[in-house]
Coordinates of C-alpha atoms in Angstrom, one line a residue:
M966 CA 55.8 10.7 107.1
I967 CA 52.6 10.5 109.2
Q968 CA 49.9 13.0 108.6
R969 CA 46.5 13.7 110.2
K970 CA 43.0 13.3 108.7
Y971 CA 39.6 14.0 110.1
I972 CA 37.0 11.3 109.2
R973 CA 33.5 10.3 110.2
T974 CA 33.4 7.3 112.6
R975 CA 31.1 5.3 110.3
Q976 CA 33.7 5.6 107.5
L977 CA 36.4 4.0 109.6
Q978 CA 37.9 0.7 108.4
P979 CA 39.8 -2.0 110.4
G980 CA 43.5 -1.3 110.2
M981 CA 43.3 2.5 110.4
K982 CA 45.3 4.2 113.1
L983 CA 43.7 6.6 115.6
D984 CA 45.5 9.9 116.1
H985 CA 44.0 10.8 119.5
P986 CA 42.8 8.9 122.5
V987 CA 39.2 8.1 123.1
V988 CA 38.1 8.6 126.7
D989 CA 35.2 7.5 128.8
R990 CA 32.9 9.6 131.0
L991 CA 35.5 9.7 133.8
G992 CA 38.1 11.0 131.5
R993 CA 40.0 7.7 131.4
N994 CA 41.5 6.5 128.1
L995 CA 39.7 3.6 126.4
V996 CA 41.5 3.6 123.1
A997 CA 45.1 4.8 122.8
R998 CA 46.4 7.3 120.3
G999 CA 48.1 5.3 117.6
A1000 CA 45.9 2.2 118.2
V1001 CA 45.2 0.1 115.1
L1002 CA 41.4 -0.1 114.9
D1003 CA 39.4 -3.3 114.6
E1004 CA 35.7 -3.9 114.0
Y1005 CA 35.0 -4.1 117.7
M1006 CA 36.7 -0.8 118.5
I1007 CA 34.9 1.0 115.7
A1008 CA 31.5 -0.4 116.7
S1009 CA 32.2 0.6 120.3
M1010 CA 33.0 4.2 119.3
I1011 CA 29.8 4.4 117.2
Q1012 CA 27.8 3.1 120.2
M1013 CA 29.4 5.7 122.4
G1014 CA 28.1 8.4 120.1
I1015 CA 31.5 9.5 118.8
M1016 CA 30.7 11.0 115.4
S1017 CA 34.2 11.8 114.0
V1018 CA 37.8 11.2 114.8
Y1019 CA 41.3 12.0 113.6
I1020 CA 43.3 9.1 112.0
Q1021 CA 46.9 8.8 111.0
I1022 CA 47.8 8.7 107.3
D1023 CA 51.2 7.5 106.1
D1024 CA 52.5 9.3 103.0
G1025 CA 54.6 6.4 102.0
V1026 CA 58.1 7.7 103.0
S1027 CA 59.8 4.7 104.6
E1028 CA 61.6 4.6 107.9
E1029 CA 64.8 3.7 106.1
E1030 CA 64.6 6.9 104.0
N1031 CA 64.2 8.9 107.2
S1032 CA 66.8 7.0 109.1
L1033 CA 69.8 8.8 110.6
S1034 CA 73.3 8.1 109.5
V1035 CA 75.8 7.1 112.3
S1036 CA 79.5 7.9 111.9
P1037 CA 82.0 5.1 112.5
T1038 CA 83.3 6.9 115.6
A1039 CA 79.8 7.1 117.0
Q1040 CA 79.1 3.5 116.3
E1041 CA 82.3 2.5 118.1
N1042 CA 81.4 4.6 121.2
I1043 CA 77.8 3.3 121.2
E1044 CA 79.0 -0.3 121.2
K1045 CA 81.6 0.4 123.9
L1046 CA 79.4 2.4 126.3
R1047 CA 75.9 0.9 125.8
T1048 CA 74.5 -0.3 129.2
E1049 CA 71.2 -2.0 129.5
D1050 CA 68.5 -0.2 131.4
R1051 CA 67.5 -1.5 134.9
A1052 CA 64.8 -4.2 134.9
K1053 CA 61.5 -2.6 133.9
V1054 CA 57.9 -3.7 134.7
T1055 CA 56.3 -5.2 131.6
L1056 CA 52.7 -6.4 131.3
S1057 CA 51.9 -9.2 128.9
A1058 CA 49.0 -9.0 126.5
S1059 CA 47.0 -11.4 128.6
V1060 CA 47.6 -9.4 131.8
R1061 CA 46.7 -6.1 130.0
E1062 CA 43.4 -7.7 128.9
R1063 CA 42.5 -9.0 132.3
V1064 CA 43.5 -5.7 134.0
A1065 CA 41.4 -3.6 131.4
T1066 CA 38.4 -5.8 131.9
G1067 CA 38.7 -5.7 135.7
I1068 CA 39.1 -2.0 136.1
Q1069 CA 36.2 -1.4 133.7
F1070 CA 34.0 -3.6 136.0
I1071 CA 35.1 -1.7 139.1
Y1072 CA 34.3 1.7 137.8
N1073 CA 31.0 0.7 136.1
N1074 CA 29.9 -1.2 139.2
P1075 CA 31.2 0.8 142.2
E1076 CA 28.7 -0.5 144.7
S1077 CA 29.1 -4.2 143.7
P1078 CA 30.2 -6.6 146.5
E1079 CA 32.5 -8.1 143.8
I1080 CA 34.7 -5.0 143.7
D1081 CA 37.1 -6.3 146.4
K1082 CA 37.6 -9.5 144.5
A1083 CA 38.2 -7.7 141.2
T1084 CA 40.6 -5.2 142.8
N1085 CA 42.6 -7.9 144.5
Y1086 CA 42.8 -9.9 141.3
I1087 CA 44.2 -6.9 139.4
A1088 CA 46.7 -6.0 142.2
D1089 CA 47.9 -9.6 142.2
S1090 CA 48.3 -9.5 138.4
L1091 CA 50.4 -6.3 138.7
M1092 CA 52.4 -7.7 141.6
D1093 CA 53.2 -10.9 139.6
S1094 CA 54.4 -8.8 136.6
I1095 CA 56.7 -6.7 138.9
N1096 CA 58.1 -9.8 140.5
Q1097 CA 58.5 -11.8 137.2
N1098 CA 61.6 -9.9 136.2
N1099 CA 62.3 -8.3 139.6
A1100 CA 61.4 -4.9 138.1
I1101 CA 62.7 -1.8 139.8
A1102 CA 62.0 0.8 137.1
I1103 CA 59.4 2.0 134.7
D1104 CA 59.7 2.9 131.1
I1105 CA 57.0 5.5 131.1
S1106 CA 56.2 5.5 127.4
A1107 CA 55.9 1.7 127.4
L1108 CA 53.6 1.8 130.4
K1109 CA 51.2 4.3 128.8
T1110 CA 50.4 2.6 125.5
S1111 CA 49.3 -0.9 124.3
D1112 CA 48.4 -2.2 120.9
E1113 CA 44.7 -1.6 121.5
Y1114 CA 43.4 -0.2 124.8
T1115 CA 45.5 2.0 126.9
F1116 CA 45.6 1.4 130.6
K1117 CA 43.2 3.4 132.6
H1118 CA 44.5 6.2 134.8
S1119 CA 44.0 4.2 137.9
V1120 CA 46.1 1.3 136.6
D1121 CA 48.9 3.7 135.6
V1122 CA 48.8 5.2 139.1
A1123 CA 48.7 1.8 140.8
T1124 CA 51.7 0.5 138.8
I1125 CA 53.9 3.5 139.2
S1126 CA 53.1 3.7 142.9
M1127 CA 54.0 0.0 143.4
I1128 CA 57.4 0.4 141.7
V1129 CA 58.0 3.6 143.8
A1130 CA 57.0 1.7 147.0
K1131 CA 59.5 -1.1 146.0
Q1132 CA 62.2 1.5 145.5
Q1133 CA 61.5 2.8 149.0
G1134 CA 62.0 -0.6 150.4
M1135 CA 58.4 -1.5 151.3
N1136 CA 57.6 -5.1 151.8
S1137 CA 55.4 -7.2 149.4
N1138 CA 52.2 -6.7 151.4
Q1139 CA 52.7 -2.9 151.5
I1140 CA 53.5 -2.8 147.7
R1141 CA 50.4 -4.8 147.0
E1142 CA 48.3 -2.6 149.2
I1143 CA 49.4 0.6 147.6
G1144 CA 48.5 -1.0 144.3
V1145 CA 45.0 -1.6 145.6
A1146 CA 44.8 2.1 146.7
G1147 CA 46.0 3.2 143.3
L1148 CA 43.3 1.1 141.6
L1149 CA 40.5 2.6 143.8
H1150 CA 41.8 6.1 144.4
D1151 CA 39.3 7.7 142.0
I1152 CA 36.3 5.5 142.8
G1153 CA 34.6 8.5 144.4
K1154 CA 34.4 10.2 141.0
T1155 CA 31.5 7.8 140.2
K1156 CA 29.5 10.0 142.7
V1157 CA 30.4 13.3 140.9
P1158 CA 27.8 14.5 138.4
T1159 CA 28.8 13.6 134.8
N1160 CA 28.3 17.2 133.6
I1161 CA 31.2 18.2 135.9
L1162 CA 33.4 15.1 135.1
N1163 CA 33.0 15.6 131.4
K1164 CA 33.1 19.4 131.2
P1165 CA 35.4 20.2 128.2
G1166 CA 37.0 23.2 130.0
K1167 CA 38.2 24.6 133.3
L1168 CA 35.8 24.0 136.2
N1169 CA 34.4 27.1 137.9
N1170 CA 34.8 27.5 141.7
Q1171 CA 31.5 25.8 142.6
E1172 CA 32.2 22.9 140.2
F1173 CA 35.7 22.4 141.6
E1174 CA 34.4 22.3 145.2
I1175 CA 32.1 19.5 144.1
M1176 CA 34.9 17.7 142.3
K1177 CA 37.2 18.0 145.4
Q1178 CA 34.7 15.8 147.3
H1179 CA 35.6 12.7 145.2
S1180 CA 38.3 11.6 147.6
L1181 CA 35.9 11.8 150.6
F1182 CA 33.2 10.0 148.5
G1183 CA 35.7 7.3 147.7
Y1184 CA 36.8 6.9 151.4
Q1185 CA 33.1 6.5 152.4
M1186 CA 32.6 3.9 149.8
V1187 CA 35.4 1.6 150.9
K1188 CA 36.1 2.3 154.6
D1189 CA 33.7 -0.4 155.8
R1190 CA 34.6 -3.1 153.2
P1191 CA 36.2 -6.1 155.1
D1192 CA 39.0 -6.6 152.4
V1193 CA 40.1 -2.9 152.3
S1194 CA 42.6 -2.0 155.0
E1195 CA 42.6 1.2 156.9
E1196 CA 45.8 2.3 155.2
V1197 CA 44.2 1.8 151.7
S1198 CA 41.0 3.7 152.8
L1199 CA 43.1 6.6 154.2
T1200 CA 45.2 6.8 151.0
I1201 CA 42.0 7.1 148.9
L1202 CA 40.9 10.0 151.3
E1203 CA 44.3 11.7 151.3
H1204 CA 45.7 11.4 147.7
H1205 CA 45.2 15.1 147.1
E1206 CA 46.7 16.3 150.3
K1207 CA 50.0 18.3 150.2
I1208 CA 52.7 18.3 152.9
N1209 CA 52.3 22.1 153.4
G1210 CA 48.6 21.9 154.1
S1211 CA 47.5 23.3 150.7
G1212 CA 45.7 20.1 149.6
Y1213 CA 42.2 18.7 150.1
P1214 CA 39.8 17.6 151.5
M1215 CA 41.2 18.2 155.0
G1216 CA 44.3 20.4 154.4
I1217 CA 46.5 18.2 156.6
T1218 CA 50.3 18.4 156.6
L1219 CA 53.2 15.9 156.2
A1220 CA 53.0 14.2 159.7
Q1221 CA 49.3 13.5 159.2
I1222 CA 49.5 12.1 155.7
C1223 CA 49.8 8.3 155.5
P1224 CA 52.9 6.9 153.8
Y1225 CA 51.0 5.4 150.9
A1226 CA 49.3 8.6 150.1
R1227 CA 52.6 10.5 150.0
I1228 CA 53.7 8.2 147.1
L1229 CA 50.3 7.9 145.3
T1230 CA 49.9 11.7 145.2
I1231 CA 53.1 12.0 143.1
S1232 CA 52.1 9.1 140.8
D1233 CA 48.6 10.7 140.3
I1234 CA 50.0 14.2 139.5
Y1235 CA 52.5 12.8 137.0
D1236 CA 50.0 10.6 135.2
A1237 CA 47.4 13.4 135.0
L1238 CA 50.1 15.7 133.5
V1239 CA 51.2 13.3 130.7
T1240 CA 47.6 12.2 129.8
E1241 CA 45.9 13.9 126.9
R1242 CA 42.4 15.0 127.7
P1243 CA 39.6 16.5 125.5
Y1244 CA 40.2 19.9 127.2
K1245 CA 44.0 19.9 127.4
A1246 CA 47.1 18.6 125.6
A1247 CA 49.5 16.2 127.4
Y1248 CA 52.7 17.6 128.9
S1249 CA 55.8 16.0 127.7
Q1250 CA 57.4 13.4 130.0
R1251 CA 60.3 15.8 130.6
D1252 CA 58.1 18.8 131.4
A1253 CA 56.0 16.6 133.8
V1254 CA 59.0 15.4 135.7
E1255 CA 60.3 19.0 135.9
I1256 CA 57.0 20.1 137.4
I1257 CA 57.1 17.3 139.9
M1258 CA 60.7 18.3 140.8
S1259 CA 59.5 21.9 141.4
M1260 CA 56.9 20.9 144.0
T1261 CA 59.3 20.3 147.0
R1262 CA 57.0 22.4 149.2
E1263 CA 54.0 20.3 148.4
L1264 CA 55.3 16.7 147.9
D1265 CA 57.2 14.4 150.3
I1266 CA 60.9 14.6 149.4
N1267 CA 61.6 10.9 150.1
A1268 CA 58.7 9.8 147.9
M1269 CA 59.8 12.2 145.2
K1270 CA 63.4 10.9 145.3
A1271 CA 62.1 7.3 145.0
F1272 CA 59.8 8.3 142.1
L1273 CA 62.6 10.0 140.2
E1274 CA 64.9 7.0 140.7
S1275 CA 62.2 4.7 139.4
M1276 CA 61.6 6.5 136.1
I1277 CA 63.3 5.8 132.8
L1278 CA 62.5 8.8 130.6
Y1279 CA 64.9 8.1 127.8
P1280 CA 65.3 4.3 127.3
V1281 CA 68.7 3.1 126.1
D1282 CA 68.9 3.1 122.2
S1283 CA 66.3 6.0 121.9
I1284 CA 67.3 8.9 119.7
V1285 CA 67.2 12.4 121.2
E1286 CA 68.0 15.9 120.0
L1287 CA 70.5 18.0 122.0
S1288 CA 70.3 21.7 122.5
N1289 CA 73.5 22.1 120.5
G1290 CA 71.6 20.8 117.4
E1291 CA 73.1 17.3 117.3
K1292 CA 71.1 14.1 117.3
A1293 CA 72.3 11.5 119.8
R1294 CA 71.7 8.0 120.9
V1295 CA 71.1 7.2 124.6
V1296 CA 73.6 4.6 125.8
K1297 CA 73.3 4.7 129.6
N1298 CA 70.7 6.0 132.1
I1299 CA 71.8 7.3 135.5
P1300 CA 69.1 6.8 138.2
H1301 CA 69.9 10.1 140.0
Y1302 CA 69.9 12.1 136.8
I1303 CA 66.9 10.9 134.8
L1304 CA 66.8 14.0 132.6
R1305 CA 70.5 13.7 131.8
P1306 CA 71.6 10.3 130.5
T1307 CA 74.8 9.5 128.8
V1308 CA 74.4 9.9 125.0
V1309 CA 76.6 9.6 121.9
G1310 CA 76.4 12.2 119.1
L1311 CA 75.5 10.4 115.9
T1312 CA 77.5 12.7 113.7
S1313 CA 80.5 13.7 115.8
G1314 CA 80.7 10.5 117.8
K1315 CA 81.2 12.6 120.9
V1316 CA 80.3 11.2 124.3
Y1317 CA 78.0 13.5 126.3
E1318 CA 77.9 12.5 130.0
L1319 CA 75.1 14.9 130.6
G1320 CA 74.6 14.0 134.3
E1321 CA 78.2 13.9 135.4
D1322 CA 80.4 16.0 133.1
L1323 CA 80.4 19.7 134.0
N1324 CA 81.5 20.5 130.5
C1325 CA 78.0 19.4 129.4
A1326 CA 76.2 21.6 131.9
N1327 CA 74.9 23.9 129.2
I1328 CA 73.6 21.0 127.0
I1329 CA 70.1 19.6 127.5
I1330 CA 67.8 17.2 125.7
L1331 CA 65.1 19.0 123.8

């Protein structure tokens, strides 16, 4: 069983596992929770002034000892009903490394003339990864974590938005452009004072008004760049607008919000919800999706539908716990019911078609 231990950073040893994310001054993850530390990562944290961290300690109980038994009936039904998930976007280790290096350069050098080149390079890398296996879906948990450095918030938003754009039937150029917009959508935060960006608590009204200017700052930073299209610039400006006029900085409504921003807003909200920050715990993927689904007055319904149909919350073969107390294995995902896949009870062998069988209406995944 995994336990948690508090330890001084200078006592860390290569091979130890971190039990919380390390974030930079913009609140973006640099080291993932669960990352296996090496000498470079330890030295970087010391250089950043991080004095202590939590690590994971294994008490020696093996996975086999904790494994769940599967009844013969359950095994038979699992083999009969198991259906592979739709093709998911995957990023190779080399792509992850290039993307991490590129996005770090962009946000550390926001005024550099090389930003256009770096952004286009990352967008092309993401586009190649999507096209490589004709991906039409995202396994959210796989996207969020790598062996060493987690993807920055902007890369998460770009990747999710590109898949959603593909789901909506946008062409390759549009998909690539929305990726560029995702990568640059928070570039304006480099103009926000660090004491506001890094405040370990809720912003007061005055601080929030300053923070709300980051989308305008970002627009001003990119609008005259020759390699940044008007659509990308407007998406950066509008990614916090809501269709009912309750967003910022302009308070515009659906007809005035550009199509890219309608998608990117949802990706941005989702990724912010599931990301752990120093001042808040991460929402579960399920809770984040339910929050998104409740925002029909604020978010474009077509973009929301494409987002939901692009997500894979419970990958096939994952083990879940049902509200009736039984553990079950996921055997099939249904695009229109991402919270309610088809599962097989490990003990009873019963097939629960959570998305389509009315008899299962009162059963949920916990």
